PDB file of C-alpha atoms in Angstrom:
ATOM      1  CA  MET A   6      73.846  94.857 108.198  1.00 50.00           C
ATOM      2  CA  ARG A   7      75.345  96.050 105.201  1.00 55.00           C
ATOM      3  CA  ILE A   8      79.187  96.746 104.932  1.00 74.00           C
ATOM      4  CA  ASP A   9      80.484  96.363 101.318  1.00 76.00           C
ATOM      5  CA  GLY A  10      79.562  99.623  99.377  1.00 70.00           C
ATOM      6  CA  SER A  11      78.464 101.787 102.546  1.00 80.00           C
ATOM      7  CA  GLY A  12      80.223 104.343 103.034  1.00 88.00           C
ATOM      8  CA  THR A  13      80.758 108.482 103.213  1.00 95.00           C
ATOM      9  CA  PRO A  14      80.427 110.924  99.865  1.00 96.00           C
ATOM     10  CA  ARG A  15      84.325 109.961  99.639  1.00 97.00           C
ATOM     11  CA  ALA A  16      84.956 107.116 101.432  1.00 97.00           C
ATOM     12  CA  HIS A  17      83.766 103.582 100.281  1.00 96.00           C
ATOM     13  CA  CYS A  18      84.043  99.741 100.974  1.00 97.00           C
ATOM     14  CA  VAL A  19      85.298  96.799  99.411  1.00 97.00           C
ATOM     15  CA  LEU A  20      85.102  93.798 102.105  1.00 97.00           C
ATOM     16  CA  CYS A  21      87.566  91.498 101.731  1.00 97.00           C
ATOM     17  CA  PRO A  22      86.042  87.581 102.052  1.00 96.00           C
ATOM     18  CA  ASN A  23      88.178  87.002 105.160  1.00 97.00           C
ATOM     19  CA  PRO A  24      85.198  86.331 107.743  1.00 96.00           C
ATOM     20  CA  GLY A  25      86.684  85.214 111.498  1.00 93.00           C
ATOM     21  CA  PRO A  26      87.405  85.388 115.259  1.00 89.00           C
ATOM     22  CA  MET A  27      89.495  88.394 115.274  1.00 90.00           C
ATOM     23  CA  THR A  28      88.654  90.027 111.280  1.00 95.00           C
ATOM     24  CA  LEU A  29      84.855  89.451 112.107  1.00 95.00           C
ATOM     25  CA  GLU A  30      82.758  90.294 108.780  1.00 96.00           C
ATOM     26  CA  GLY A  31      86.271  90.627 107.315  1.00 97.00           C
ATOM     27  CA  THR A  32      88.809  93.253 106.120  1.00 98.00           C
ATOM     28  CA  ASN A  33      87.593  96.473 105.547  1.00 98.00           C
ATOM     29  CA  THR A  34      89.297  98.110 102.489  1.00 98.00           C
ATOM     30  CA  TRP A  35      88.739 102.298 102.182  1.00 98.00           C
ATOM     31  CA  ILE A  36      89.151 103.973  98.683  1.00 98.00           C
ATOM     32  CA  LEU A  37      88.764 107.615  98.682  1.00 98.00           C
ATOM     33  CA  ARG A  38      88.109 109.614  96.421  1.00 97.00           C
ATOM     34  CA  GLU A  39      86.499 113.610  95.961  1.00 97.00           C
ATOM     35  CA  PRO A  40      83.953 113.633  93.736  1.00 94.00           C
ATOM     36  CA  ASP A  41      84.272 113.662  90.138  1.00 91.00           C
ATOM     37  CA  ALA A  42      87.713 113.892  90.426  1.00 96.00           C
ATOM     38  CA  SER A  43      89.732 111.060  88.320  1.00 97.00           C
ATOM     39  CA  GLY A  44      92.850 110.142  91.239  1.00 98.00           C
ATOM     40  CA  ALA A  45      91.912 107.942  94.292  1.00 98.00           C
ATOM     41  CA  VAL A  46      93.490 106.838  98.087  1.00 98.00           C
ATOM     42  CA  VAL A  47      93.433 102.929  99.480  1.00 98.00           C
ATOM     43  CA  ILE A  48      93.597 102.691 102.924  1.00 98.00           C
ATOM     44  CA  ASP A  49      93.918  98.961 104.004  1.00 98.00           C
ATOM     45  CA  PRO A  50      94.131  97.172 100.704  1.00 98.00           C
ATOM     46  CA  GLY A  51      94.085  93.696 102.563  1.00 98.00           C
ATOM     47  CA  PRO A  52      95.427  90.207 102.886  1.00 98.00           C
ATOM     48  CA  HIS A  53      96.893  89.130  99.598  1.00 98.00           C
ATOM     49  CA  ASP A  54      93.545  87.882  98.466  1.00 98.00           C
ATOM     50  CA  GLU A  55      94.001  88.201  94.661  1.00 98.00           C
ATOM     51  CA  ARG A  56      90.468  87.789  93.874  1.00 98.00           C
ATOM     52  CA  HIS A  57      90.058  91.040  96.223  1.00 98.00           C
ATOM     53  CA  LEU A  58      92.698  93.099  95.718  1.00 98.00           C
ATOM     54  CA  GLU A  59      91.478  93.096  91.776  1.00 98.00           C
ATOM     55  CA  ARG A  60      88.227  93.307  92.389  1.00 97.00           C
ATOM     56  CA  VAL A  61      89.587  97.262  94.297  1.00 98.00           C
ATOM     57  CA  ALA A  62      91.495  97.870  91.736  1.00 98.00           C
ATOM     58  CA  ARG A  63      88.593  97.258  89.473  1.00 97.00           C
ATOM     59  CA  SER A  64      86.194  99.206  91.236  1.00 96.00           C
ATOM     60  CA  VAL A  65      88.507 102.234  90.974  1.00 97.00           C
ATOM     61  CA  GLN A  66      88.324 102.058  87.254  1.00 96.00           C
ATOM     62  CA  GLU A  67      84.564 101.116  87.408  1.00 94.00           C
ATOM     63  CA  GLN A  68      84.722 105.223  88.102  1.00 92.00           C
ATOM     64  CA  ASP A  69      87.226 106.322  85.711  1.00 94.00           C
ATOM     65  CA  ALA A  70      89.825 106.456  88.596  1.00 97.00           C
ATOM     66  CA  GLN A  71      92.763 105.892  88.811  1.00 97.00           C
ATOM     67  CA  VAL A  72      94.751 104.216  92.653  1.00 98.00           C
ATOM     68  CA  LEU A  73      96.830 107.455  93.201  1.00 98.00           C
ATOM     69  CA  MET A  74      98.100 106.196  96.284  1.00 98.00           C
ATOM     70  CA  ALA A  75      97.692 103.526  99.076  1.00 98.00           C
ATOM     71  CA  ALA A  76      98.341 103.445 102.731  1.00 98.00           C
ATOM     72  CA  VAL A  77      98.044 100.983 105.536  1.00 98.00           C
ATOM     73  CA  THR A  78      96.688 101.555 109.483  1.00 98.00           C
ATOM     74  CA  HIS A  79      98.647  99.197 110.897  1.00 97.00           C
ATOM     75  CA  ARG A  80     101.553  96.415 110.379  1.00 97.00           C
ATOM     76  CA  HIS A  81      98.782  93.070 110.773  1.00 97.00           C
ATOM     77  CA  PRO A  82      98.873  90.822 107.788  1.00 98.00           C
ATOM     78  CA  ASP A  83      94.686  90.863 107.180  1.00 98.00           C
ATOM     79  CA  HIS A  84      95.780  94.603 106.514  1.00 98.00           C
ATOM     80  CA  THR A  85      99.388  94.556 104.595  1.00 98.00           C
ATOM     81  CA  ASP A  86      99.681  91.144 102.936  1.00 98.00           C
ATOM     82  CA  GLY A  87      98.106  92.448  99.910  1.00 98.00           C
ATOM     83  CA  SER A  88      99.973  95.614  99.361  1.00 98.00           C
ATOM     84  CA  ALA A  89     102.784  94.088  97.140  1.00 98.00           C
ATOM     85  CA  TYR A  90     100.354  92.688  94.511  1.00 98.00           C
ATOM     86  CA  PHE A  91      98.413  95.493  94.842  1.00 98.00           C
ATOM     87  CA  SER A  92     101.127  98.232  94.292  1.00 98.00           C
ATOM     88  CA  GLU A  93     101.580  96.291  90.783  1.00 98.00           C
ATOM     89  CA  LEU A  94      98.300  96.390  89.894  1.00 97.00           C
ATOM     90  CA  THR A  95      97.870 100.015  90.167  1.00 98.00           C
ATOM     91  CA  GLY A  96     101.373 101.136  90.196  1.00 97.00           C
ATOM     92  CA  ALA A  97     100.499 102.963  93.084  1.00 98.00           C
ATOM     93  CA  PRO A  98     102.928 103.340  96.134  1.00 98.00           C
ATOM     94  CA  VAL A  99     101.759 101.925  99.639  1.00 98.00           C
ATOM     95  CA  HIS A 100     102.035 104.297 102.592  1.00 98.00           C
ATOM     96  CA  ALA A 101     102.913 102.774 105.799  1.00 98.00           C
ATOM     97  CA  VAL A 102     104.795 103.531 110.016  1.00 98.00           C
ATOM     98  CA  ASP A 103     106.675 100.951 109.649  1.00 97.00           C
ATOM     99  CA  PRO A 104     109.417 100.271 107.551  1.00 98.00           C
ATOM    100  CA  GLU A 105     108.597  96.773 106.007  1.00 98.00           C
ATOM    101  CA  MET A 106     104.901  97.538 105.446  1.00 98.00           C
ATOM    102  CA  ARG A 107     105.704  99.573 103.056  1.00 98.00           C
ATOM    103  CA  VAL A 108     105.661  99.179  98.722  1.00 98.00           C
ATOM    104  CA  GLY A 109     107.552 102.555  97.253  1.00 98.00           C
ATOM    105  CA  GLY A 110     105.826 104.761  99.366  1.00 97.00           C
ATOM    106  CA  ALA A 111     107.041 106.717 102.758  1.00 97.00           C
ATOM    107  CA  GLY A 112     106.327 107.057 106.217  1.00 98.00           C
ATOM    108  CA  LEU A 113     103.728 108.636 107.604  1.00 98.00           C
ATOM    109  CA  VAL A 114     104.039 111.238 109.830  1.00 97.00           C
ATOM    110  CA  ASP A 115     101.566 111.921 113.180  1.00 98.00           C
ATOM    111  CA  GLY A 116      99.407 115.021 111.787  1.00 97.00           C
ATOM    112  CA  GLU A 117     101.048 115.290 108.079  1.00 98.00           C
ATOM    113  CA  THR A 118      98.098 115.798 105.424  1.00 98.00           C
ATOM    114  CA  LEU A 119      97.850 112.567 101.708  1.00 97.00           C
ATOM    115  CA  GLY A 120      96.446 114.652  99.021  1.00 95.00           C
ATOM    116  CA  VAL A 121      95.078 113.363  96.224  1.00 96.00           C
ATOM    117  CA  ASP A 122      93.960 115.606  93.530  1.00 96.00           C
ATOM    118  CA  GLY A 123      91.908 117.564  95.579  1.00 97.00           C
ATOM    119  CA  LEU A 124      91.217 114.937  98.669  1.00 98.00           C
ATOM    120  CA  GLU A 125      92.948 115.555 102.028  1.00 98.00           C
ATOM    121  CA  VAL A 126      93.750 112.989 104.656  1.00 98.00           C
ATOM    122  CA  GLN A 127      95.071 113.762 107.925  1.00 98.00           C
ATOM    123  CA  VAL A 128      97.027 111.506 109.471  1.00 98.00           C
ATOM    124  CA  ILE A 129      96.348 110.578 113.410  1.00 98.00           C
ATOM    125  CA  ALA A 130      98.620 108.778 115.491  1.00 97.00           C
ATOM    126  CA  THR A 131      97.537 105.993 117.626  1.00 97.00           C
ATOM    127  CA  PRO A 132      99.247 103.738 119.378  1.00 95.00           C
ATOM    128  CA  GLY A 133      98.236 101.015 121.146  1.00 93.00           C
ATOM    129  CA  HIS A 134      96.740  98.286 119.122  1.00 93.00           C
ATOM    130  CA  THR A 135      99.799  98.569 117.621  1.00 94.00           C
ATOM    131  CA  ASP A 136     102.972 100.408 117.889  1.00 93.00           C
ATOM    132  CA  ASP A 137     102.151 101.169 114.475  1.00 96.00           C
ATOM    133  CA  SER A 138      98.743 102.234 114.711  1.00 97.00           C
ATOM    134  CA  VAL A 139      97.383 105.078 113.066  1.00 98.00           C
ATOM    135  CA  CYS A 140      93.994 106.318 112.181  1.00 98.00           C
ATOM    136  CA  PHE A 141      92.823 108.182 109.095  1.00 98.00           C
ATOM    137  CA  LEU A 142      90.445 112.425 109.547  1.00 98.00           C
ATOM    138  CA  LEU A 143      88.756 113.011 105.830  1.00 98.00           C
ATOM    139  CA  GLU A 144      87.989 116.343 107.937  1.00 98.00           C
ATOM    140  CA  ALA A 145      85.472 116.348 104.951  1.00 98.00           C
ATOM    141  CA  ASP A 146      83.171 114.242 105.416  1.00 98.00           C
ATOM    142  CA  ASN A 147      83.419 115.006 108.922  1.00 98.00           C
ATOM    143  CA  ALA A 148      84.392 110.869 108.840  1.00 98.00           C
ATOM    144  CA  LEU A 149      87.296 109.355 111.078  1.00 98.00           C
ATOM    145  CA  LEU A 150      88.780 105.829 109.463  1.00 98.00           C
ATOM    146  CA  THR A 151      90.268 103.821 112.823  1.00 98.00           C
ATOM    147  CA  GLY A 152      91.509 101.224 111.272  1.00 98.00           C
ATOM    148  CA  ASP A 153      92.332  98.527 114.708  1.00 97.00           C
ATOM    149  CA  THR A 154      92.075 101.013 116.919  1.00 97.00           C
ATOM    150  CA  ILE A 155      87.799 101.142 116.884  1.00 98.00           C
ATOM    151  CA  LEU A 156      86.043  97.926 115.624  1.00 97.00           C
ATOM    152  CA  GLY A 157      82.254  98.238 114.452  1.00 96.00           C
ATOM    153  CA  ARG A 158      81.526  95.944 116.605  1.00 94.00           C
ATOM    154  CA  GLY A 159      83.163  94.637 120.087  1.00 92.00           C
ATOM    155  CA  THR A 160      86.100  95.946 121.321  1.00 92.00           C
ATOM    156  CA  THR A 161      90.165  95.565 120.001  1.00 91.00           C
ATOM    157  CA  VAL A 162      93.422  93.591 121.146  1.00 87.00           C
ATOM    158  CA  ILE A 163      96.426  95.029 122.533  1.00 86.00           C
ATOM    159  CA  ASP A 164      98.589  93.652 120.537  1.00 75.00           C
ATOM    160  CA  GLY A 165     102.052  94.106 123.130  1.00 64.00           C
ATOM    161  CA  ASP A 166     103.422  94.326 126.002  1.00 58.00           C
ATOM    162  CA  ASP A 167     103.729  97.751 127.404  1.00 62.00           C
ATOM    163  CA  GLY A 168     100.268  99.076 125.085  1.00 80.00           C
ATOM    164  CA  LEU A 169      97.704  99.688 127.365  1.00 88.00           C
ATOM    165  CA  GLY A 170      98.716 102.678 128.350  1.00 89.00           C
ATOM    166  CA  SER A 171      99.378 103.973 125.096  1.00 93.00           C
ATOM    167  CA  TYR A 172      96.124 103.264 124.375  1.00 94.00           C
ATOM    168  CA  MET A 173      94.626 104.684 126.515  1.00 93.00           C
ATOM    169  CA  GLU A 174      96.459 107.507 125.565  1.00 94.00           C
ATOM    170  CA  SER A 175      94.984 106.879 122.037  1.00 96.00           C
ATOM    171  CA  LEU A 176      91.090 106.185 123.188  1.00 97.00           C
ATOM    172  CA  TYR A 177      91.479 109.897 124.971  1.00 97.00           C
ATOM    173  CA  ARG A 178      93.062 112.060 121.832  1.00 97.00           C
ATOM    174  CA  LEU A 179      89.961 110.263 119.285  1.00 98.00           C
ATOM    175  CA  LYS A 180      87.384 111.612 122.031  1.00 97.00           C
ATOM    176  CA  GLY A 181      89.076 115.682 121.738  1.00 97.00           C
ATOM    177  CA  LEU A 182      89.174 115.162 118.268  1.00 96.00           C
ATOM    178  CA  ILE A 183      85.772 114.444 118.434  1.00 96.00           C
ATOM    179  CA  ASP A 184      84.661 117.564 119.035  1.00 94.00           C
ATOM    180  CA  GLU A 185      87.716 119.314 117.833  1.00 96.00           C
ATOM    181  CA  TYR A 186      86.773 118.119 114.598  1.00 97.00           C
ATOM    182  CA  GLY A 187      82.444 117.096 115.015  1.00 97.00           C
ATOM    183  CA  VAL A 188      82.991 114.106 113.186  1.00 98.00           C
ATOM    184  CA  GLN A 189      79.806 112.241 113.640  1.00 97.00           C
ATOM    185  CA  THR A 190      80.874 109.003 110.830  1.00 97.00           C
ATOM    186  CA  LEU A 191      83.790 106.000 112.290  1.00 98.00           C
ATOM    187  CA  LEU A 192      85.007 103.404 109.438  1.00 98.00           C
ATOM    188  CA  PRO A 193      86.544 100.668 110.708  1.00 98.00           C
ATOM    189  CA  GLY A 194      88.914  98.159 109.679  1.00 98.00           C
ATOM    190  CA  HIS A 195      85.960  95.691 109.885  1.00 97.00           C
ATOM    191  CA  GLY A 196      82.882  95.503 111.191  1.00 96.00           C
ATOM    192  CA  PRO A 197      80.739  98.263 110.514  1.00 96.00           C
ATOM    193  CA  ILE A 198      80.121 101.811 110.038  1.00 97.00           C
ATOM    194  CA  LEU A 199      79.148 103.298 113.826  1.00 97.00           C
ATOM    195  CA  ASP A 200      77.305 106.618 113.521  1.00 96.00           C
ATOM    196  CA  THR A 201      77.659 106.834 116.838  1.00 97.00           C
ATOM    197  CA  PRO A 202      81.226 108.449 117.569  1.00 97.00           C
ATOM    198  CA  LYS A 203      81.125 109.942 121.187  1.00 96.00           C
ATOM    199  CA  GLN A 204      79.625 107.445 122.377  1.00 97.00           C
ATOM    200  CA  THR A 205      81.891 104.870 121.519  1.00 97.00           C
ATOM    201  CA  ILE A 206      84.492 105.689 122.493  1.00 97.00           C
ATOM    202  CA  GLN A 207      83.439 106.381 125.843  1.00 97.00           C
ATOM    203  CA  TYR A 208      82.016 102.284 125.579  1.00 97.00           C
ATOM    204  CA  TYR A 209      85.975 101.760 124.415  1.00 96.00           C
ATOM    205  CA  ILE A 210      87.567 103.688 127.627  1.00 96.00           C
ATOM    206  CA  ASP A 211      84.775 102.908 130.082  1.00 96.00           C
ATOM    207  CA  HIS A 212      85.312  98.957 129.234  1.00 93.00           C
ATOM    208  CA  ARG A 213      88.752  99.612 129.193  1.00 91.00           C
ATOM    209  CA  GLU A 214      88.715 100.923 132.939  1.00 93.00           C
ATOM    210  CA  ASN A 215      85.763  98.583 133.917  1.00 93.00           C
ATOM    211  CA  ARG A 216      89.095  95.353 132.507  1.00 91.00           C
ATOM    212  CA  LEU A 217      91.476  97.011 134.874  1.00 91.00           C
ATOM    213  CA  ALA A 218      89.142  96.962 137.845  1.00 91.00           C
ATOM    214  CA  GLN A 219      88.620  93.303 136.915  1.00 93.00           C
ATOM    215  CA  VAL A 220      92.076  92.382 136.706  1.00 91.00           C
ATOM    216  CA  ARG A 221      92.941  94.057 140.167  1.00 91.00           C
ATOM    217  CA  ASP A 222      90.198  92.079 141.835  1.00 91.00           C
ATOM    218  CA  ALA A 223      91.658  89.175 140.341  1.00 90.00           C
ATOM    219  CA  VAL A 224      94.745  89.335 141.289  1.00 90.00           C
ATOM    220  CA  GLU A 225      93.644  90.662 145.032  1.00 89.00           C
ATOM    221  CA  ALA A 226      91.662  87.278 145.007  1.00 90.00           C
ATOM    222  CA  GLY A 227      95.468  85.682 144.673  1.00 88.00           C
ATOM    223  CA  ALA A 228      95.769  85.559 140.984  1.00 88.00           C
ATOM    224  CA  ALA A 229      99.057  85.090 140.232  1.00 88.00           C
ATOM    225  CA  GLN A 230      99.608  84.192 136.298  1.00 91.00           C
ATOM    226  CA  ILE A 231      98.019  85.357 133.557  1.00 91.00           C
ATOM    227  CA  ASP A 232      95.295  81.613 132.972  1.00 93.00           C
ATOM    228  CA  GLU A 233      94.664  82.732 136.391  1.00 93.00           C
ATOM    229  CA  VAL A 234      94.253  86.106 135.762  1.00 91.00           C
ATOM    230  CA  VAL A 235      92.112  84.934 132.297  1.00 92.00           C
ATOM    231  CA  ASP A 236      89.960  82.605 133.856  1.00 93.00           C
ATOM    232  CA  ARG A 237      88.142  84.685 136.974  1.00 93.00           C
ATOM    233  CA  VAL A 238      88.197  87.860 133.848  1.00 91.00           C
ATOM    234  CA  TYR A 239      86.851  86.097 130.531  1.00 91.00           C
ATOM    235  CA  PRO A 240      85.127  82.820 132.713  1.00 90.00           C
ATOM    236  CA  GLU A 241      83.502  82.045 129.074  1.00 87.00           C
ATOM    237  CA  ILE A 242      85.848  83.127 126.674  1.00 88.00           C
ATOM    238  CA  THR A 243      86.398  79.648 123.927  1.00 89.00           C
ATOM    239  CA  GLU A 244      90.073  78.492 122.997  1.00 89.00           C
ATOM    240  CA  GLN A 245      89.648  79.719 119.763  1.00 86.00           C
ATOM    241  CA  LEU A 246      90.491  83.329 121.655  1.00 85.00           C
ATOM    242  CA  ARG A 247      92.300  82.670 124.268  1.00 90.00           C
ATOM    243  CA  PHE A 248      94.691  83.711 122.748  1.00 87.00           C
ATOM    244  CA  ALA A 249      93.769  86.987 122.737  1.00 85.00           C
ATOM    245  CA  ALA A 250      92.235  87.445 125.445  1.00 87.00           C
ATOM    246  CA  ARG A 251      96.190  86.611 126.895  1.00 89.00           C
ATOM    247  CA  ALA A 252      97.328  89.070 124.921  1.00 85.00           C
ATOM    248  CA  SER A 253      94.633  91.321 127.024  1.00 85.00           C
ATOM    249  CA  VAL A 254      95.296  90.445 130.197  1.00 89.00           C
ATOM    250  CA  ARG A 255      98.930  90.312 130.048  1.00 88.00           C
ATOM    251  CA  ALA A 256      98.980  94.265 128.356  1.00 87.00           C
ATOM    252  CA  GLN A 257      96.774  95.143 131.214  1.00 89.00           C
ATOM    253  CA  LEU A 258      98.861  93.547 133.875  1.00 89.00           C
ATOM    254  CA  ARG A 259     102.041  95.523 132.190  1.00 88.00           C
ATOM    255  CA  TYR A 260      99.998  98.069 132.966  1.00 87.00           C
ATOM    256  CA  LEU A 261      99.294  98.250 136.499  1.00 87.00           C
ATOM    257  CA  LEU A 262     102.924  97.145 137.112  1.00 85.00           C
ATOM    258  CA  LEU A 263     103.929 100.740 135.366  1.00 81.00           C
ATOM    259  CA  LEU A 264     101.121 102.414 137.936  1.00 83.00           C
ATOM    260  CA  GLY A 265     103.351 100.659 140.607  1.00 84.00           C
ATOM    261  CA  GLU A 266      99.940  98.972 141.326  1.00 83.00           C
ATOM    262  CA  LEU A 267     101.006  95.128 140.878  1.00 82.00           C
ATOM    263  CA  PRO A 268     102.342  92.990 143.278  1.00 82.00           C
ATOM    264  CA  GLU A 269     106.426  91.032 142.873  1.00 77.00           C
ATOM    265  CA  HIS A 270     104.873  88.396 142.423  1.00 81.00           C
ATOM    266  CA  VAL A 271     102.463  88.144 139.205  1.00 80.00           C
ATOM    267  CA  GLU A 272     103.371  86.570 136.168  1.00 82.00           C
ATOM    268  CA  THR A 273     103.790  89.375 133.697  1.00 77.00           C
TER     269      THR A 273
END
């Protein structure tokens, strides 16, 4: 499995050396450039790892190009903490949905097209993993940059009590978008490239529906506290990842509450 250096004709991955349970092999920083163009866009500069950020900038320079714009898929520090240093290195503004994540850049609006030296990337709002999550459609390569909305391996965490409803809507939107634009490749924020987008999105939808069923069963069996549900739904979870399981269970319980399917005595 090769991640670093992978991509499509217009997308090139530079892998940050920050592996971990939540980042998999590390953060995928994506350099986007029209073939032979002198301007480039960087998606998700990554954490504040100066060697990584300098490597990204140098990689663009070695292509006789210049970073003219950067953007982030969402606010998490493994995607954004290096933005200020990267902007300082390259002079490029960093665009983001969250105003606090911008560095001399503007907001990202659903449906807008970012254009740099012939390259066009469409912003697709996909809240759920976080409320500011976006994907980027690289139509010329039939590719979709998914940030943490879709990972190269495993499934993502819902960061927020009310995020599951939005996340399910985002998954169904991506499912339709794959058909509409003929997307053939998913370029995730962590993990390897995926060349089965339809199957991957359906797996994510099925996984969430199955988890919801398990949470319903746990509550019906008497679980009334979040940790009790975690113990039933994730019996083999490690302590290192328990916080992620708790976040997912809480989001699922809140979703069931909104649907009117949760008894009042259950902790949310």
